[in-house]
Amino acid sequence: MSEQQQRFEPVSSRVNFPKLEERVLEQWQAEDTFHKVDEVRAKAPLFVFYEGPPTANGSPGIHHVLSRSFKDVVLRYKTMQGFRPLRRGGWDTHGLPVELEIEKELGLQSKHEIESFGIEEFNRRCRESVFRYVQEWQSMTDRAGVWLDMDNAYVTYHKSYVETAWWVFKRLWDDNHVYEGYKVTPHCPRCVTSLSSHEVALGYKDNTPDPSVFVRFPINQQPSTEHGASIAVLERLGYVNGTWVTTRPSFMAWTTTPWTLTANMALAVSPAVRYVLMQSLEPYERVLLAEELAKSVLGEGWTVHDTFDGAELLGIGYEPPYRGEGLTEHTHRVLAATYVTTEDGTGIVHTAPAYGAEDAELGKEHNFPTIHTVDLRGVIQGDFPGEGKFVKQADKEIIADLKQRGLLFKDGIIKHTYPFCWRCSTPLLYYAKASWYIQTTAVKTKMVAGNRGINWYPDHIKEGRFGEWLRNNVDWAVSRERYWGTPIPIWRCDACDSVRCVGGSDELAELATPETKHLVANLDLHRPFVDQIEMTCTDCGSAMHRVPEVADAWYDSGAMPFAQWAYPFTVNGSNGKPISINNPDELIASDLFPAQYITEAVDQTRGWFYSLLALSTLIADQPSYQNVIVLGLILDGKGEKMSKSKGNVVNPWEVMNEQGADALRWYLFTSAPSSLPRRFSAELVGESLRRFMLTLWNTYSFFVTYANIDGFDPEGHAAYWSGDIGGSSLSSAPPNELDRWVISELNELVANVTADLDAYSPTDAGRRVEEFVDQLSNWYVRRGRRRYWRPLGGDDGNSSDYDKTWAYVTLYSCLFTISKLIAPMTPFLADTIYRNLAPKSSPDSVHLDDFPQPDSSLIDDDLDKAIRLAMRIASLGRAARSKGKIKVRQPLARVIVRARPEEAQYLNTITDQVLEELNVKALEVTDDDAFASFKLRPNLPALGPKYGKQVGAIRAALQDADAGAIAAQLRDGNCVTVGEFTLDQTEILVDVEEREGFVVSIDSSGGLMVGLDIDLTLELEAEGIAREIVHRIQNARKSAGLEIEDHITAYVDGASDAVAAALVAHDSYLRQETLSDDIRLESAPVSAYSEEQDIEGVKLTLGVVKSS
RNA sequence: GGGCCACUAGCUCAGUCGGUUAGAGCGCAGUCCUGAUAAGACUGAGGUCCCAAGUUCGAUUCUUGGGUGGCCCA
């Protein structure tokens, strides 16, 4: 090798990707590449991204790398497509999980204990804990090559954030979209706290025994028709002309929680179910219940007296077992409810709006009051049996009371699954609590309409999971009786209960009493500080205090489009013009809203995806995002969800340190469609690394090695490109068809990858790149590699140089273009290759460059088809060699190919490649049946629609027909008569079948046959031997540790006559291939590297000595 | 109980707008090739395309029902 400066940094085929990535990170750091993007794209249109904020109170797992990678890939792509991404990060800092973590640390068992401990200190610890792992999150994000603006990340507990959250709340309040209502939540009477659904899920116990009671609800003594009961129905029940002509019937209802009977307000039936009036004679009694359940509930001795539709029973009043205080007259009647089934019970459902979620919904629908008969400790209050006792004890007394009053029909014990408190194992009660609601149902139609305009990837989420959720929308219970969260900004009068909503700290200062006003200036808006602020009631002059609740953490993240900005602020807008924004309304009008892109995992459907849509529809009358990728969950190797408690969380650091971030990213992008749940395993990351990254790397290493040897410099050949040097657009199609082919495929690849990424599918994009790289390495380079070895200025002078230059130009274009195509996906590998290959005029980093544009004039479909045919022929030819047990090294005289006409036209183009690939001297095209016989098959897609049921008959007729004759007729373009049918060439497929005596391979589905002539002449044999010796010498060179470009003297000792003859006959070939200055038939000097060899059973000694 | 998704080779996944002999990679067995390669080629073993019914000349593909698994909700 000469001493001259090499154009490219040498690239070893041995590569350590993690190390390489760390070097790239250092470069990015040193050059501040991330911020350079903003400079380069200063005048570009914005691409707005919203980050769904994670909580940093735990270590990031592999699933976080997944979502961050998907965030990053789109943003990098859009950057290269000429946008300036707005990609501020964010942190979710409030909420129950944070509180639970601290409770656990402090050993606190209940809300009561938290309050004794002190809310101030408790919240201080919560705030401290949420950034406990922030460092790890930062470094994970950096190391994974994810570019998010973490320095300016929004934080949901920041004062400006909370203030905007209040602003949003006030806006909803002013629009009358906030109200107070009851919400039934799972409640632990011992801890005196509600549990989140996640906590409830922790505590289900199977086979829990509970009472099962069937209770009579007699129809009113004087039923009215006021609520829709019809006279006719009442008459059929026995109430005629204002009097009961027979015993009053009872509705029969079932419950497993007798204590809730104290709060019964209604009975629910299904309008769609059939009900029967049953009658027994001993003793005489009449009851109503669902027809389907009558027998199993009542047993023997009952007869059907009448039948009703559920709808006919609506509005009939009844006497409840217990009538508490404060109940209005319109309660205690039969209502319609969709949740009534005939699965169990009686088909008539006892409804207590205070103690059941569905009950509460129904009560709300009919404006029933919510009245508690049990306190938060689960103790019966009021004049009921079991008063002062815990509900589970009270149950016994209530059952006894019902029995004594003749209302109990029967009772027993049922075993079912019931939730218990995960902390203290107390059975949970469903309990209605006052809660603040956001009236999302007011904009339900708008949300549904807005959703239609959002592009969901995958598409089925739009009308499926998410659309379904929207269509079933209920108002959002947004308040939580907790501590660490955005305080609900409502103050209530101690005396008259009038309420007022506050939209920010200025307003708070205005409204605060003179005594508390001074606190507002530097106020932490969190509890307990904000609770010190008092106001004066304008209605009655009494003191007003803030309500105790804080907001659901989903409210925080849903308000993020507005709250992430601390007003006022100024940013560099599209076209480089600064835009200043003072409040959320200006924001909504600007191009910072809505987001063009968001992505999170599928569990956010009812979480962030929903809270974003709900709040922005309410506030801005439109969705706040336009495109969303929904990611599937990552499971462990066994297909189980990763969770801290199971201890099966894969630490991303292990993978990134072992195999690198690019390998991990590539795996995450390409291994499965992004929306599917996927099993994660480090082995599969390794596989994708070997299959893709290593193959690309080796191709790249090959190029650099030879380009340096030959001093190839792309800038010296600028005229070869019509666009940027090194791009996929050449000034003319290459003369060599291998080059022309790969350039055609490259441009097709560019077009397809662009389309895939535009469609938010890195998965498809990556898979295409992978396929191209495979073909580039295993066909283009393998087929063409000799072109790079030819000595410069060799025997054939200029033409060799010319071909070689084209080879370099082509391979260079491919590699350089790929470095840009993969830049969004594997940013490190891409930048490494890019920086080494790039022309001097290029930007410093691939991430500052533009995405490639396809040149459709260079796409040649026919050539693509021809090469694919060559690949298939080569494959069949090798199969034939394998069958004939003839090494590829042994040249053969001819290959015979038969193809269908539509493919035969390409054979000319690819002859040379096939000959070289198969190591044969000549290719013959045949269409006679010398090497094969024929078989006919119906072309079903053509025949089916035309002949329908007759297809079977045609198939049979074709089997009996003279295949050879028909094939010949079809070849001439004639129609043929088969049985009763006249068919043309589009309706019959002619296959070839192997015939004995030839070494052939068949691809019958393509009608393709490849045969080999295996007769060996002496010449062919000698050539085979020569090749064999080349192979051996090459191995010896390798073993001797010689460099590729070293010249040698070779020694062959002990050659047989045949070997010696071959050496003479192919002397120049041998010397050229092995870079031998001389080949001597004598023993090697003692100093030489030598080894024993065995060729065709003859032992000889090979030696190599480096020429001086 | 409801909604959505998935189910194709030992594993991870393609694919089939309904068509004849359903593919790839990895893994396994064997043969070969190689002066870029941690590679590559070929052969082989390995599939009731989850099950059933329906529509159809024809269903792995469409429809319905069921099963299993995942997520969400109750």
PDB file of N, CA and C (backbone and C1' of nucleotides) in Angstrom, chain A residues 15 465 606 673 679 687 691 694 698 777 789 875 878 887 889 937-939 949 1004 1034 1037 1043-1044, chain B residues 3-5 12-14 19-21 25-26 32-38 40-42 57 71-72:
ATOM      1  N   VAL A  15     -16.239  -5.298  13.974  1.00  0.00           N
ATOM      2  CA  VAL A  15     -16.822  -4.053  14.447  1.00  0.00           C
ATOM      3  C   VAL A  15     -17.485  -4.290  15.788  1.00  0.00           C
ATOM      4  N   ARG A 465     -61.268   0.076  19.099  1.00  0.00           N
ATOM      5  CA  ARG A 465     -61.080   0.310  20.517  1.00  0.00           C
ATOM      6  C   ARG A 465     -61.363   1.750  20.938  1.00  0.00           C
ATOM      7  N   ARG A 606     -57.546   4.658  26.584  1.00  0.00           N
ATOM      8  CA  ARG A 606     -58.462   5.313  27.510  1.00  0.00           C
ATOM      9  C   ARG A 606     -57.732   6.254  28.447  1.00  0.00           C
ATOM     10  N   PRO A 673     -45.043  -5.995  13.489  1.00  0.00           N
ATOM     11  CA  PRO A 673     -45.801  -4.761  13.328  1.00  0.00           C
ATOM     12  C   PRO A 673     -45.906  -4.045  14.670  1.00  0.00           C
ATOM     13  N   ARG A 679     -42.938 -10.606  21.983  1.00  0.00           N
ATOM     14  CA  ARG A 679     -42.059 -11.209  22.980  1.00  0.00           C
ATOM     15  C   ARG A 679     -40.668 -10.680  22.756  1.00  0.00           C
ATOM     16  N   GLU A 687     -29.843 -11.610  16.425  1.00  0.00           N
ATOM     17  CA  GLU A 687     -30.112 -12.133  15.090  1.00  0.00           C
ATOM     18  C   GLU A 687     -30.324 -10.999  14.097  1.00  0.00           C
ATOM     19  N   ARG A 691     -28.081 -10.256  10.832  1.00  0.00           N
ATOM     20  CA  ARG A 691     -28.713 -10.335   9.524  1.00  0.00           C
ATOM     21  C   ARG A 691     -28.621  -9.011   8.768  1.00  0.00           C
ATOM     22  N   LEU A 694     -24.684  -6.281  10.338  1.00  0.00           N
ATOM     23  CA  LEU A 694     -23.388  -6.833  10.001  1.00  0.00           C
ATOM     24  C   LEU A 694     -23.225  -6.990   8.494  1.00  0.00           C
ATOM     25  N   ASN A 698     -20.300  -5.121   6.501  1.00  0.00           N
ATOM     26  CA  ASN A 698     -19.289  -5.822   5.721  1.00  0.00           C
ATOM     27  C   ASN A 698     -19.251  -5.342   4.273  1.00  0.00           C
ATOM     28  N   SER A 777     -25.523  -7.225  -0.899  1.00  0.00           N
ATOM     29  CA  SER A 777     -24.369  -7.979  -0.432  1.00  0.00           C
ATOM     30  C   SER A 777     -24.250  -9.328  -1.136  1.00  0.00           C
ATOM     31  N   TRP A 789     -11.112  -6.065  -8.183  1.00  0.00           N
ATOM     32  CA  TRP A 789      -9.751  -6.570  -8.001  1.00  0.00           C
ATOM     33  C   TRP A 789      -8.881  -6.339  -9.213  1.00  0.00           C
ATOM     34  N   SER A 875     -30.114 -20.497  -8.780  1.00  0.00           N
ATOM     35  CA  SER A 875     -30.502 -21.347  -7.664  1.00  0.00           C
ATOM     36  C   SER A 875     -30.816 -22.766  -8.149  1.00  0.00           C
ATOM     37  N   ARG A 878     -27.591 -24.551  -9.214  1.00  0.00           N
ATOM     38  CA  ARG A 878     -26.818 -25.057  -8.074  1.00  0.00           C
ATOM     39  C   ARG A 878     -27.466 -26.303  -7.506  1.00  0.00           C
ATOM     40  N   LYS A 887     -18.906 -30.059  -7.921  1.00  0.00           N
ATOM     41  CA  LYS A 887     -18.583 -28.800  -7.265  1.00  0.00           C
ATOM     42  C   LYS A 887     -18.760 -27.627  -8.221  1.00  0.00           C
ATOM     43  N   ARG A 889     -16.805 -25.285  -8.414  1.00  0.00           N
ATOM     44  CA  ARG A 889     -15.466 -24.937  -8.925  1.00  0.00           C
ATOM     45  C   ARG A 889     -15.157 -25.616 -10.247  1.00  0.00           C
ATOM     46  N   ARG A 937     -51.764 -27.895 -16.491  1.00  0.00           N
ATOM     47  CA  ARG A 937     -52.615 -27.565 -15.342  1.00  0.00           C
ATOM     48  C   ARG A 937     -53.571 -26.463 -15.765  1.00  0.00           C
ATOM     49  N   PRO A 938     -54.783 -26.496 -15.239  1.00  0.00           N
ATOM     50  CA  PRO A 938     -55.703 -25.387 -15.532  1.00  0.00           C
ATOM     51  C   PRO A 938     -55.217 -24.115 -14.832  1.00  0.00           C
ATOM     52  N   ASN A 939     -55.343 -22.996 -15.498  1.00  0.00           N
ATOM     53  CA  ASN A 939     -55.030 -21.716 -14.866  1.00  0.00           C
ATOM     54  C   ASN A 939     -56.298 -21.229 -14.173  1.00  0.00           C
ATOM     55  N   LYS A 949     -68.607 -24.221 -12.396  1.00  0.00           N
ATOM     56  CA  LYS A 949     -68.646 -25.618 -11.979  1.00  0.00           C
ATOM     57  C   LYS A 949     -67.946 -26.564 -12.934  1.00  0.00           C
ATOM     58  N   SER A1004     -41.450 -25.832 -11.111  1.00  0.00           N
ATOM     59  CA  SER A1004     -42.599 -26.078 -11.976  1.00  0.00           C
ATOM     60  C   SER A1004     -43.656 -24.996 -11.838  1.00  0.00           C
ATOM     61  N   GLN A1034      -4.899 -19.562  -2.265  1.00  0.00           N
ATOM     62  CA  GLN A1034      -5.536 -18.457  -1.530  1.00  0.00           C
ATOM     63  C   GLN A1034      -5.619 -18.779  -0.053  1.00  0.00           C
ATOM     64  N   ARG A1037      -2.277 -18.395   1.444  1.00  0.00           N
ATOM     65  CA  ARG A1037      -1.953 -16.978   1.651  1.00  0.00           C
ATOM     66  C   ARG A1037      -2.569 -16.482   2.946  1.00  0.00           C
ATOM     67  N   GLU A1043      -1.118  -9.947   3.333  1.00  0.00           N
ATOM     68  CA  GLU A1043      -2.121  -8.929   3.036  1.00  0.00           C
ATOM     69  C   GLU A1043      -2.729  -9.199   1.667  1.00  0.00           C
ATOM     70  N   ILE A1044      -3.917  -8.656   1.454  1.00  0.00           N
ATOM     71  CA  ILE A1044      -4.626  -8.899   0.209  1.00  0.00           C
ATOM     72  C   ILE A1044      -3.789  -8.481  -0.999  1.00  0.00           C
TER      73      ILE A1044
ATOM     74  P     G B   3     -68.821  -7.523  22.211  1.00  0.00           P
ATOM     75  O5'   G B   3     -67.706  -6.391  22.116  1.00  0.00           O
ATOM     76  C5'   G B   3     -68.079  -5.048  21.867  1.00  0.00           C
ATOM     77  C4'   G B   3     -66.863  -4.171  21.914  1.00  0.00           C
ATOM     78  C3'   G B   3     -65.704  -4.633  21.034  1.00  0.00           C
ATOM     79  O3'   G B   3     -65.885  -4.257  19.685  1.00  0.00           O
ATOM     80  C1'   G B   3     -64.890  -4.094  23.179  1.00  0.00           C
ATOM     81  P     C B   4     -65.350  -5.197  18.540  1.00  0.00           P
ATOM     82  O5'   C B   4     -63.785  -4.930  18.572  1.00  0.00           O
ATOM     83  C5'   C B   4     -63.283  -3.636  18.271  1.00  0.00           C
ATOM     84  C4'   C B   4     -61.826  -3.567  18.621  1.00  0.00           C
ATOM     85  C3'   C B   4     -60.942  -4.648  18.017  1.00  0.00           C
ATOM     86  O3'   C B   4     -60.634  -4.406  16.659  1.00  0.00           O
ATOM     87  C1'   C B   4     -60.412  -4.424  20.287  1.00  0.00           C
ATOM     88  P     C B   5     -60.437  -5.642  15.680  1.00  0.00           P
ATOM     89  O5'   C B   5     -59.025  -6.215  16.143  1.00  0.00           O
ATOM     90  C5'   C B   5     -57.862  -5.417  16.002  1.00  0.00           C
ATOM     91  C4'   C B   5     -56.699  -6.070  16.692  1.00  0.00           C
ATOM     92  C3'   C B   5     -56.337  -7.467  16.233  1.00  0.00           C
ATOM     93  O3'   C B   5     -55.630  -7.457  15.013  1.00  0.00           O
ATOM     94  C1'   C B   5     -56.312  -7.407  18.574  1.00  0.00           C
ATOM     95  P     U B  12     -42.327 -17.341  19.354  1.00  0.00           P
ATOM     96  O5'   U B  12     -41.576 -16.358  18.360  1.00  0.00           O
ATOM     97  C5'   U B  12     -40.620 -15.423  18.850  1.00  0.00           C
ATOM     98  C4'   U B  12     -40.142 -14.559  17.723  1.00  0.00           C
ATOM     99  C3'   U B  12     -41.247 -13.943  16.871  1.00  0.00           C
ATOM    100  O3'   U B  12     -41.793 -12.796  17.483  1.00  0.00           O
ATOM    101  C1'   U B  12     -39.585 -14.864  15.454  1.00  0.00           C
ATOM    102  P     C B  13     -43.215 -12.242  17.019  1.00  0.00           P
ATOM    103  O5'   C B  13     -42.909 -11.833  15.515  1.00  0.00           O
ATOM    104  C5'   C B  13     -43.897 -11.933  14.525  1.00  0.00           C
ATOM    105  C4'   C B  13     -43.210 -11.866  13.193  1.00  0.00           C
ATOM    106  C3'   C B  13     -44.128 -11.739  11.988  1.00  0.00           C
ATOM    107  O3'   C B  13     -44.483 -10.376  11.797  1.00  0.00           O
ATOM    108  C1'   C B  13     -42.503 -13.396  11.566  1.00  0.00           C
ATOM    109  P     A B  14     -45.720 -10.029  10.878  1.00  0.00           P
ATOM    110  O5'   A B  14     -45.055 -10.202   9.449  1.00  0.00           O
ATOM    111  C5'   A B  14     -45.668 -10.984   8.497  1.00  0.00           C
ATOM    112  C4'   A B  14     -44.841 -10.952   7.251  1.00  0.00           C
ATOM    113  C3'   A B  14     -45.681 -11.004   5.983  1.00  0.00           C
ATOM    114  O3'   A B  14     -46.053  -9.715   5.569  1.00  0.00           O
ATOM    115  C1'   A B  14     -44.087 -12.712   5.922  1.00  0.00           C
ATOM    116  P     G B  19     -56.229 -16.795  -3.610  1.00  0.00           P
ATOM    117  O5'   G B  19     -56.187 -18.121  -4.490  1.00  0.00           O
ATOM    118  C5'   G B  19     -56.540 -19.378  -3.909  1.00  0.00           C
ATOM    119  C4'   G B  19     -56.196 -20.459  -4.879  1.00  0.00           C
ATOM    120  C3'   G B  19     -54.993 -20.128  -5.752  1.00  0.00           C
ATOM    121  O3'   G B  19     -54.308 -21.336  -6.031  1.00  0.00           O
ATOM    122  C1'   G B  19     -56.927 -20.366  -7.109  1.00  0.00           C
ATOM    123  P     U B  20     -53.124 -21.740  -5.037  1.00  0.00           P
ATOM    124  O5'   U B  20     -52.927 -23.237  -5.474  1.00  0.00           O
ATOM    125  C5'   U B  20     -53.888 -24.231  -5.089  1.00  0.00           C
ATOM    126  C4'   U B  20     -53.767 -25.398  -6.030  1.00  0.00           C
ATOM    127  C3'   U B  20     -52.337 -25.890  -6.225  1.00  0.00           C
ATOM    128  O3'   U B  20     -52.354 -27.281  -6.481  1.00  0.00           O
ATOM    129  C1'   U B  20     -53.201 -25.209  -8.284  1.00  0.00           C
ATOM    130  P     U B  21     -52.124 -28.220  -5.326  1.00  0.00           P
ATOM    131  O5'   U B  21     -50.649 -27.918  -4.826  1.00  0.00           O
ATOM    132  C5'   U B  21     -50.217 -28.543  -3.634  1.00  0.00           C
ATOM    133  C4'   U B  21     -48.847 -28.037  -3.289  1.00  0.00           C
ATOM    134  C3'   U B  21     -48.690 -26.517  -3.349  1.00  0.00           C
ATOM    135  O3'   U B  21     -47.803 -26.114  -2.319  1.00  0.00           O
ATOM    136  C1'   U B  21     -47.086 -27.530  -4.727  1.00  0.00           C
ATOM    137  P     G B  25     -33.954 -17.983   4.271  1.00  0.00           P
ATOM    138  O5'   G B  25     -33.785 -17.263   5.673  1.00  0.00           O
ATOM    139  C5'   G B  25     -33.243 -15.956   5.754  1.00  0.00           C
ATOM    140  C4'   G B  25     -33.279 -15.486   7.179  1.00  0.00           C
ATOM    141  C3'   G B  25     -32.689 -16.466   8.190  1.00  0.00           C
ATOM    142  O3'   G B  25     -31.285 -16.343   8.264  1.00  0.00           O
ATOM    143  C1'   G B  25     -34.796 -15.753   8.949  1.00  0.00           C
ATOM    144  P     C B  26     -30.406 -17.617   8.552  1.00  0.00           P
ATOM    145  O5'   C B  26     -30.749 -17.904  10.083  1.00  0.00           O
ATOM    146  C5'   C B  26     -30.395 -16.961  11.086  1.00  0.00           C
ATOM    147  C4'   C B  26     -30.992 -17.365  12.406  1.00  0.00           C
ATOM    148  C3'   C B  26     -30.671 -18.780  12.866  1.00  0.00           C
ATOM    149  O3'   C B  26     -29.390 -18.852  13.461  1.00  0.00           O
ATOM    150  C1'   C B  26     -32.974 -18.386  13.143  1.00  0.00           C
ATOM    151  P     C B  32     -18.673 -31.855   0.384  1.00  0.00           P
ATOM    152  O5'   C B  32     -18.965 -30.432  -0.295  1.00  0.00           O
ATOM    153  C5'   C B  32     -19.104 -30.328  -1.685  1.00  0.00           C
ATOM    154  C4'   C B  32     -19.723 -29.010  -2.046  1.00  0.00           C
ATOM    155  C3'   C B  32     -18.800 -27.796  -2.055  1.00  0.00           C
ATOM    156  O3'   C B  32     -17.995 -27.771  -3.208  1.00  0.00           O
ATOM    157  C1'   C B  32     -20.878 -27.206  -1.108  1.00  0.00           C
ATOM    158  P     C B  33     -16.593 -27.007  -3.178  1.00  0.00           P
ATOM    159  O5'   C B  33     -17.048 -25.489  -3.051  1.00  0.00           O
ATOM    160  C5'   C B  33     -17.631 -24.822  -4.163  1.00  0.00           C
ATOM    161  C4'   C B  33     -17.998 -23.417  -3.778  1.00  0.00           C
ATOM    162  C3'   C B  33     -16.862 -22.546  -3.251  1.00  0.00           C
ATOM    163  O3'   C B  33     -16.061 -22.039  -4.301  1.00  0.00           O
ATOM    164  C1'   C B  33     -18.732 -22.285  -1.868  1.00  0.00           C
ATOM    165  P     U B  34     -14.519 -21.846  -4.060  1.00  0.00           P
ATOM    166  O5'   U B  34     -14.491 -20.553  -3.154  1.00  0.00           O
ATOM    167  C5'   U B  34     -15.022 -19.324  -3.657  1.00  0.00           C
ATOM    168  C4'   U B  34     -15.049 -18.320  -2.571  1.00  0.00           C
ATOM    169  C3'   U B  34     -13.745 -18.120  -1.817  1.00  0.00           C
ATOM    170  O3'   U B  34     -12.822 -17.342  -2.552  1.00  0.00           O
ATOM    171  C1'   U B  34     -15.524 -18.185  -0.283  1.00  0.00           C
ATOM    172  P     G B  35     -11.271 -17.575  -2.348  1.00  0.00           P
ATOM    173  O5'   G B  35     -10.810 -16.217  -1.657  1.00  0.00           O
ATOM    174  C5'   G B  35     -11.331 -15.884  -0.410  1.00  0.00           C
ATOM    175  C4'   G B  35     -11.126 -14.422  -0.158  1.00  0.00           C
ATOM    176  C3'   G B  35     -11.476 -13.531  -1.337  1.00  0.00           C
ATOM    177  O3'   G B  35     -11.843 -12.273  -0.794  1.00  0.00           O
ATOM    178  C1'   G B  35      -9.235 -13.244  -0.833  1.00  0.00           C
ATOM    179  P     A B  36     -13.230 -11.783  -1.027  1.00  0.00           P
ATOM    180  O5'   A B  36     -13.469 -11.185   0.422  1.00  0.00           O
ATOM    181  C5'   A B  36     -12.546 -10.291   0.962  1.00  0.00           C
ATOM    182  C4'   A B  36     -13.266  -9.406   1.949  1.00  0.00           C
ATOM    183  C3'   A B  36     -14.101 -10.190   2.981  1.00  0.00           C
ATOM    184  O3'   A B  36     -13.295 -10.524   4.096  1.00  0.00           O
ATOM    185  C1'   A B  36     -15.422  -8.493   1.987  1.00  0.00           C
ATOM    186  P     U B  37     -13.357 -11.977   4.722  1.00  0.00           P
ATOM    187  O5'   U B  37     -14.734 -11.937   5.505  1.00  0.00           O
ATOM    188  C5'   U B  37     -14.973 -10.915   6.470  1.00  0.00           C
ATOM    189  C4'   U B  37     -16.428 -10.917   6.805  1.00  0.00           C
ATOM    190  C3'   U B  37     -16.995 -12.301   7.141  1.00  0.00           C
ATOM    191  O3'   U B  37     -16.804 -12.552   8.516  1.00  0.00           O
ATOM    192  C1'   U B  37     -18.428 -11.173   5.598  1.00  0.00           C
ATOM    193  P     A B  38     -16.365 -13.984   8.996  1.00  0.00           P
ATOM    194  O5'   A B  38     -17.690 -14.504   9.667  1.00  0.00           O
ATOM    195  C5'   A B  38     -17.645 -15.245  10.865  1.00  0.00           C
ATOM    196  C4'   A B  38     -18.833 -14.870  11.720  1.00  0.00           C
ATOM    197  C3'   A B  38     -20.036 -14.377  10.919  1.00  0.00           C
ATOM    198  O3'   A B  38     -21.214 -14.924  11.508  1.00  0.00           O
ATOM    199  C1'   A B  38     -19.478 -12.803  12.558  1.00  0.00           C
ATOM    200  P     G B  40     -25.742 -15.738   5.998  1.00  0.00           P
ATOM    201  O5'   G B  40     -25.334 -16.104   4.503  1.00  0.00           O
ATOM    202  C5'   G B  40     -25.317 -15.079   3.516  1.00  0.00           C
ATOM    203  C4'   G B  40     -24.805 -15.641   2.223  1.00  0.00           C
ATOM    204  C3'   G B  40     -25.531 -16.885   1.731  1.00  0.00           C
ATOM    205  O3'   G B  40     -26.738 -16.562   1.068  1.00  0.00           O
ATOM    206  C1'   G B  40     -23.211 -17.227   1.596  1.00  0.00           C
ATOM    207  P     A B  41     -27.895 -17.598   1.051  1.00  0.00           P
ATOM    208  O5'   A B  41     -27.363 -18.668  -0.009  1.00  0.00           O
ATOM    209  C5'   A B  41     -27.208 -18.307  -1.370  1.00  0.00           C
ATOM    210  C4'   A B  41     -26.776 -19.511  -2.145  1.00  0.00           C
ATOM    211  C3'   A B  41     -27.696 -20.722  -1.999  1.00  0.00           C
ATOM    212  O3'   A B  41     -28.791 -20.639  -2.883  1.00  0.00           O
ATOM    213  C1'   A B  41     -25.470 -21.387  -1.664  1.00  0.00           C
ATOM    214  P     C B  42     -30.170 -21.241  -2.423  1.00  0.00           P
ATOM    215  O5'   C B  42     -29.897 -22.801  -2.533  1.00  0.00           O
ATOM    216  C5'   C B  42     -29.615 -23.372  -3.794  1.00  0.00           C
ATOM    217  C4'   C B  42     -29.202 -24.797  -3.626  1.00  0.00           C
ATOM    218  C3'   C B  42     -30.173 -25.681  -2.859  1.00  0.00           C
ATOM    219  O3'   C B  42     -31.250 -26.101  -3.671  1.00  0.00           O
ATOM    220  C1'   C B  42     -27.998 -26.064  -2.065  1.00  0.00           C
ATOM    221  P     C B  57     -70.814 -22.311  -7.237  1.00  0.00           P
ATOM    222  O5'   C B  57     -69.579 -23.308  -7.318  1.00  0.00           O
ATOM    223  C5'   C B  57     -69.799 -24.675  -7.692  1.00  0.00           C
ATOM    224  C4'   C B  57     -68.473 -25.337  -7.958  1.00  0.00           C
ATOM    225  C3'   C B  57     -67.431 -25.154  -6.865  1.00  0.00           C
ATOM    226  O3'   C B  57     -67.597 -26.119  -5.841  1.00  0.00           O
ATOM    227  C1'   C B  57     -66.457 -24.663  -8.964  1.00  0.00           C
ATOM    228  P     C B  71     -52.165  -8.634  29.438  1.00  0.00           P
ATOM    229  O5'   C B  71     -52.806  -7.330  28.790  1.00  0.00           O
ATOM    230  C5'   C B  71     -51.982  -6.331  28.219  1.00  0.00           C
ATOM    231  C4'   C B  71     -52.820  -5.345  27.462  1.00  0.00           C
ATOM    232  C3'   C B  71     -53.931  -4.681  28.251  1.00  0.00           C
ATOM    233  O3'   C B  71     -53.456  -3.620  29.058  1.00  0.00           O
ATOM    234  C1'   C B  71     -54.784  -5.411  26.180  1.00  0.00           C
ATOM    235  P     C B  72     -54.138  -3.352  30.460  1.00  0.00           P
ATOM    236  O5'   C B  72     -55.530  -2.701  30.018  1.00  0.00           O
ATOM    237  C5'   C B  72     -55.542  -1.425  29.402  1.00  0.00           C
ATOM    238  C4'   C B  72     -56.899  -1.147  28.820  1.00  0.00           C
ATOM    239  C3'   C B  72     -58.062  -1.108  29.798  1.00  0.00           C
ATOM    240  O3'   C B  72     -58.116   0.106  30.530  1.00  0.00           O
ATOM    241  C1'   C B  72     -58.698  -2.334  27.892  1.00  0.00           C
TER     242        C B  72
END
